[in-house]
Amino acid sequence: MSRFCAATHPKSLLAASLVLSVLCGCKDKEQGSGAPPPAKVVQADDMNLITIDSKDVPRFPVVQAGQMDAAVELTATGTVSPDVSREVPVISLANGRVVDIRARLDDNVRKGQLLFSVQSADITNAFDAYLKAMNDERLASKAYVRADDLFQHGAIAQSALEQAEDAEKDAKADLVAAEAQLKILGVDKGHPSSVVHVYAPISGVIIGQNVTNAAAAGVALSGSSTAFTIADLSTVWILCDVYENDIPKLQMGQPARIHVDAYPDRVLTGRVSDIGPVLDPSTRTAKVRIEVANPGMLRLGMFVTATFSSIKKSTFAVVPADAVLHLHDRDWVYVPVGGNQFKRMEVRAGQMVDGSRQQILSGLQPGQQVVTHALLLETAGNQ
């Protein structure tokens, strides 16, 4: 009886445990396993899960998400650019020195308005060639008339008449070419001058100026410098950068709403006229072009936001506006998970519907239950 009590004494048990641990440690060391002890796994609490007192559950009623069919919207930023088909360069084909400039950069000009004048030796040479061609044609015409009269009286052979006729035709061709040269240079053959005037070919805004007083104009007939560039801004382009994942959502002719940063109260409409076939390798975006009628307020380089609406409609969930929690630039809703627990779910909210409901683009399906007052539940969970 006494042996049993000694064996079962707590001190005896502790000593036996120590001896066993030492023996086991020695045994593991002898075997040379070297394996670290197993890691302890600690389950972390779900930060999006809120548990409230059962008595407070009625304070947070839930509602079933509705359903609506609407067009998918895509938003992209862009800038106002000129329509290249409405840009016209102003070129002086006469070499020389600019002696007068009547317009400047950013001016609004009308078609036919005088822009600048050039004093050029080319005009003198061209008018001299015109006068010589006119004299030669007059002389050739008289020679042909005389040869025809002589041929009618049998004084010359037919070959002589044909030669005179050919000379008269060549003289007329030279005269026509000389007149065309004067017209190209902008010279009135009835009032010759060494100064040629250059006029605006279209009405619009001067968006480029490469000439000043006393500067050289018309570098060469084959490739003269552009003195001015006029753009018709009655219709402009909106160039947007659209990510490659969103390109399939766009179609040619698709409507777009344009929101101008400088005029937040104005909304313009346009249509997609081109979807760039080449992606920018650094941003993985494509240039999308929208043609917009300019009411007069759009200026080149303005920042705008374009909203595209798909032609086909899709089904989305709709919840009360108070059910959406805007937190840290994200949108959240609370859904019941049973008992007195609610889970916060991230969603992507869309536009408002009827002023009191909000469209949910992703993260929530129609028919799911959500808490009607998400902000109150978030506040209660943080207390």
PDB file of C-alpha atoms in Angstrom, residues 235-380:
ATOM      1  CA  THR A 235     -16.073  69.498 -85.503  1.00  0.00           C
ATOM      2  CA  VAL A 236     -13.277  68.163 -83.290  1.00  0.00           C
ATOM      3  CA  TRP A 237     -11.885  64.826 -82.197  1.00  0.00           C
ATOM      4  CA  ILE A 238     -11.842  63.429 -78.685  1.00  0.00           C
ATOM      5  CA  LEU A 239      -8.906  61.015 -78.366  1.00  0.00           C
ATOM      6  CA  CYS A 240      -9.299  58.596 -75.438  1.00  0.00           C
ATOM      7  CA  ASP A 241      -7.022  55.895 -74.057  1.00  0.00           C
ATOM      8  CA  VAL A 242      -8.960  52.643 -73.557  1.00  0.00           C
ATOM      9  CA  TYR A 243      -7.413  49.552 -71.945  1.00  0.00           C
ATOM     10  CA  GLU A 244      -7.215  46.450 -74.086  1.00  0.00           C
ATOM     11  CA  ASN A 245      -9.615  44.534 -71.807  1.00  0.00           C
ATOM     12  CA  ASP A 246     -12.311  47.141 -72.491  1.00  0.00           C
ATOM     13  CA  ILE A 247     -11.852  47.361 -76.264  1.00  0.00           C
ATOM     14  CA  PRO A 248     -14.370  44.528 -76.984  1.00  0.00           C
ATOM     15  CA  LYS A 249     -17.032  46.677 -75.305  1.00  0.00           C
ATOM     16  CA  LEU A 250     -16.722  49.338 -78.024  1.00  0.00           C
ATOM     17  CA  GLN A 251     -18.123  49.406 -81.543  1.00  0.00           C
ATOM     18  CA  MET A 252     -17.873  51.766 -84.490  1.00  0.00           C
ATOM     19  CA  GLY A 253     -20.648  54.336 -84.397  1.00  0.00           C
ATOM     20  CA  GLN A 254     -21.278  53.754 -80.697  1.00  0.00           C
ATOM     21  CA  PRO A 255     -22.616  56.875 -78.917  1.00  0.00           C
ATOM     22  CA  ALA A 256     -20.593  58.586 -76.210  1.00  0.00           C
ATOM     23  CA  ARG A 257     -21.312  61.298 -73.639  1.00  0.00           C
ATOM     24  CA  ILE A 258     -18.596  63.896 -73.229  1.00  0.00           C
ATOM     25  CA  HIS A 259     -18.091  65.648 -69.874  1.00  0.00           C
ATOM     26  CA  VAL A 260     -15.722  68.612 -70.108  1.00  0.00           C
ATOM     27  CA  ASP A 261     -13.701  69.344 -66.987  1.00  0.00           C
ATOM     28  CA  ALA A 262     -13.873  73.090 -67.602  1.00  0.00           C
ATOM     29  CA  TYR A 263     -17.681  73.005 -68.004  1.00  0.00           C
ATOM     30  CA  PRO A 264     -19.019  70.378 -65.577  1.00  0.00           C
ATOM     31  CA  ASP A 265     -22.627  71.379 -66.249  1.00  0.00           C
ATOM     32  CA  ARG A 266     -22.426  70.758 -70.004  1.00  0.00           C
ATOM     33  CA  VAL A 267     -22.743  67.314 -71.563  1.00  0.00           C
ATOM     34  CA  LEU A 268     -21.954  66.813 -75.244  1.00  0.00           C
ATOM     35  CA  THR A 269     -22.659  63.816 -77.446  1.00  0.00           C
ATOM     36  CA  GLY A 270     -20.506  62.168 -80.081  1.00  0.00           C
ATOM     37  CA  ARG A 271     -19.892  58.888 -81.858  1.00  0.00           C
ATOM     38  CA  VAL A 272     -16.934  56.556 -82.089  1.00  0.00           C
ATOM     39  CA  SER A 273     -15.320  57.011 -85.496  1.00  0.00           C
ATOM     40  CA  ASP A 274     -12.167  54.938 -85.031  1.00  0.00           C
ATOM     41  CA  ILE A 275     -10.719  52.307 -82.675  1.00  0.00           C
ATOM     42  CA  GLY A 276      -6.933  52.287 -82.919  1.00  0.00           C
ATOM     43  CA  PRO A 277      -5.473  49.038 -84.302  1.00  0.00           C
ATOM     44  CA  VAL A 278      -2.181  49.502 -82.415  1.00  0.00           C
ATOM     45  CA  LEU A 279      -1.751  49.349 -78.633  1.00  0.00           C
ATOM     46  CA  ASP A 280       0.641  51.500 -76.674  1.00  0.00           C
ATOM     47  CA  PRO A 281       3.148  48.916 -75.340  1.00  0.00           C
ATOM     48  CA  SER A 282       3.822  50.887 -72.157  1.00  0.00           C
ATOM     49  CA  THR A 283       0.206  51.458 -71.069  1.00  0.00           C
ATOM     50  CA  ARG A 284      -1.565  48.648 -72.990  1.00  0.00           C
ATOM     51  CA  THR A 285      -4.157  51.110 -74.252  1.00  0.00           C
ATOM     52  CA  ALA A 286      -5.578  51.917 -77.673  1.00  0.00           C
ATOM     53  CA  LYS A 287      -6.568  55.324 -79.018  1.00  0.00           C
ATOM     54  CA  VAL A 288     -10.313  55.645 -79.506  1.00  0.00           C
ATOM     55  CA  ARG A 289     -11.509  58.585 -81.607  1.00  0.00           C
ATOM     56  CA  ILE A 290     -14.839  60.308 -81.031  1.00  0.00           C
ATOM     57  CA  GLU A 291     -16.209  62.934 -83.406  1.00  0.00           C
ATOM     58  CA  VAL A 292     -18.022  65.744 -81.613  1.00  0.00           C
ATOM     59  CA  ALA A 293     -19.723  68.866 -82.938  1.00  0.00           C
ATOM     60  CA  ASN A 294     -18.078  71.847 -81.252  1.00  0.00           C
ATOM     61  CA  PRO A 295     -20.626  74.323 -79.852  1.00  0.00           C
ATOM     62  CA  GLY A 296     -17.794  76.846 -79.550  1.00  0.00           C
ATOM     63  CA  MET A 297     -16.548  76.105 -76.047  1.00  0.00           C
ATOM     64  CA  LEU A 298     -14.174  73.231 -76.845  1.00  0.00           C
ATOM     65  CA  ARG A 299     -10.541  74.237 -77.086  1.00  0.00           C
ATOM     66  CA  LEU A 300      -7.689  72.090 -78.279  1.00  0.00           C
ATOM     67  CA  GLY A 301      -5.970  70.236 -75.453  1.00  0.00           C
ATOM     68  CA  MET A 302      -8.915  70.337 -73.024  1.00  0.00           C
ATOM     69  CA  PHE A 303      -9.326  67.340 -70.716  1.00  0.00           C
ATOM     70  CA  VAL A 304     -12.626  65.483 -70.988  1.00  0.00           C
ATOM     71  CA  THR A 305     -14.237  62.301 -69.720  1.00  0.00           C
ATOM     72  CA  ALA A 306     -16.033  60.101 -72.230  1.00  0.00           C
ATOM     73  CA  THR A 307     -18.744  57.667 -71.164  1.00  0.00           C
ATOM     74  CA  PHE A 308     -19.637  54.918 -73.623  1.00  0.00           C
ATOM     75  CA  SER A 309     -22.953  53.054 -73.452  1.00  0.00           C
ATOM     76  CA  SER A 310     -23.100  49.577 -74.925  1.00  0.00           C
ATOM     77  CA  ILE A 311     -25.744  48.785 -77.513  1.00  0.00           C
ATOM     78  CA  LYS A 312     -26.732  45.521 -75.809  1.00  0.00           C
ATOM     79  CA  LYS A 313     -28.236  45.593 -72.321  1.00  0.00           C
ATOM     80  CA  SER A 314     -27.099  43.469 -69.369  1.00  0.00           C
ATOM     81  CA  THR A 315     -28.741  42.448 -66.085  1.00  0.00           C
ATOM     82  CA  PHE A 316     -27.561  44.108 -62.859  1.00  0.00           C
ATOM     83  CA  ALA A 317     -28.531  44.151 -59.206  1.00  0.00           C
ATOM     84  CA  VAL A 318     -30.130  47.250 -57.684  1.00  0.00           C
ATOM     85  CA  VAL A 319     -30.082  48.111 -53.966  1.00  0.00           C
ATOM     86  CA  PRO A 320     -31.112  51.111 -51.866  1.00  0.00           C
ATOM     87  CA  ALA A 321     -28.507  53.866 -51.935  1.00  0.00           C
ATOM     88  CA  ASP A 322     -28.027  53.622 -48.138  1.00  0.00           C
ATOM     89  CA  ALA A 323     -27.082  49.958 -48.513  1.00  0.00           C
ATOM     90  CA  VAL A 324     -23.836  50.936 -50.262  1.00  0.00           C
ATOM     91  CA  LEU A 325     -20.911  51.923 -48.040  1.00  0.00           C
ATOM     92  CA  HIS A 326     -18.216  54.100 -49.624  1.00  0.00           C
ATOM     93  CA  LEU A 327     -15.002  53.411 -47.748  1.00  0.00           C
ATOM     94  CA  HIS A 328     -11.370  53.955 -48.800  1.00  0.00           C
ATOM     95  CA  ASP A 329     -12.329  54.672 -52.436  1.00  0.00           C
ATOM     96  CA  ARG A 330     -14.196  51.375 -52.585  1.00  0.00           C
ATOM     97  CA  ASP A 331     -17.831  50.321 -52.453  1.00  0.00           C
ATOM     98  CA  TRP A 332     -19.123  47.767 -49.923  1.00  0.00           C
ATOM     99  CA  VAL A 333     -22.388  46.153 -48.846  1.00  0.00           C
ATOM    100  CA  TYR A 334     -23.258  44.069 -45.801  1.00  0.00           C
ATOM    101  CA  VAL A 335     -24.959  40.713 -46.247  1.00  0.00           C
ATOM    102  CA  PRO A 336     -26.369  38.525 -43.429  1.00  0.00           C
ATOM    103  CA  VAL A 337     -24.514  35.236 -42.892  1.00  0.00           C
ATOM    104  CA  GLY A 338     -26.748  33.788 -40.191  1.00  0.00           C
ATOM    105  CA  GLY A 339     -27.683  34.622 -36.609  1.00  0.00           C
ATOM    106  CA  ASN A 340     -26.242  37.899 -35.457  1.00  0.00           C
ATOM    107  CA  GLN A 341     -23.372  38.023 -37.956  1.00  0.00           C
ATOM    108  CA  PHE A 342     -22.985  40.164 -41.075  1.00  0.00           C
ATOM    109  CA  LYS A 343     -20.244  40.106 -43.698  1.00  0.00           C
ATOM    110  CA  ARG A 344     -18.909  43.073 -45.576  1.00  0.00           C
ATOM    111  CA  MET A 345     -18.556  42.428 -49.341  1.00  0.00           C
ATOM    112  CA  GLU A 346     -16.810  44.625 -51.881  1.00  0.00           C
ATOM    113  CA  VAL A 347     -18.885  45.590 -54.911  1.00  0.00           C
ATOM    114  CA  ARG A 348     -18.584  47.945 -57.871  1.00  0.00           C
ATOM    115  CA  ALA A 349     -21.344  50.479 -57.747  1.00  0.00           C
ATOM    116  CA  GLY A 350     -22.798  52.109 -60.843  1.00  0.00           C
ATOM    117  CA  GLN A 351     -25.084  55.033 -61.442  1.00  0.00           C
ATOM    118  CA  MET A 352     -28.057  56.086 -59.355  1.00  0.00           C
ATOM    119  CA  VAL A 353     -31.526  54.896 -60.344  1.00  0.00           C
ATOM    120  CA  ASP A 354     -34.640  56.939 -59.509  1.00  0.00           C
ATOM    121  CA  GLY A 355     -32.570  59.007 -57.078  1.00  0.00           C
ATOM    122  CA  SER A 356     -32.870  56.479 -54.232  1.00  0.00           C
ATOM    123  CA  ARG A 357     -31.414  53.252 -55.613  1.00  0.00           C
ATOM    124  CA  GLN A 358     -27.967  52.415 -56.891  1.00  0.00           C
ATOM    125  CA  GLN A 359     -26.882  50.048 -59.580  1.00  0.00           C
ATOM    126  CA  ILE A 360     -24.384  47.298 -58.649  1.00  0.00           C
ATOM    127  CA  LEU A 361     -22.198  46.385 -61.589  1.00  0.00           C
ATOM    128  CA  SER A 362     -20.379  43.461 -59.968  1.00  0.00           C
ATOM    129  CA  GLY A 363     -19.961  41.711 -56.622  1.00  0.00           C
ATOM    130  CA  LEU A 364     -23.671  41.183 -55.903  1.00  0.00           C
ATOM    131  CA  GLN A 365     -26.340  39.143 -57.642  1.00  0.00           C
ATOM    132  CA  PRO A 366     -30.037  40.037 -57.903  1.00  0.00           C
ATOM    133  CA  GLY A 367     -31.986  38.337 -55.114  1.00  0.00           C
ATOM    134  CA  GLN A 368     -29.219  38.483 -52.506  1.00  0.00           C
ATOM    135  CA  GLN A 369     -30.069  40.117 -49.189  1.00  0.00           C
ATOM    136  CA  VAL A 370     -28.239  43.249 -48.033  1.00  0.00           C
ATOM    137  CA  VAL A 371     -28.450  45.485 -44.969  1.00  0.00           C
ATOM    138  CA  THR A 372     -30.398  48.622 -45.783  1.00  0.00           C
ATOM    139  CA  HIS A 373     -28.242  50.931 -43.606  1.00  0.00           C
ATOM    140  CA  ALA A 374     -24.637  49.914 -44.187  1.00  0.00           C
ATOM    141  CA  LEU A 375     -23.106  52.969 -42.527  1.00  0.00           C
ATOM    142  CA  LEU A 376     -24.972  52.377 -39.242  1.00  0.00           C
ATOM    143  CA  LEU A 377     -23.831  48.774 -39.164  1.00  0.00           C
ATOM    144  CA  GLU A 378     -20.230  49.792 -39.907  1.00  0.00           C
ATOM    145  CA  THR A 379     -20.363  52.320 -37.047  1.00  0.00           C
ATOM    146  CA  ALA A 380     -21.810  49.733 -34.668  1.00  0.00           C
TER     147      ALA A 380
END
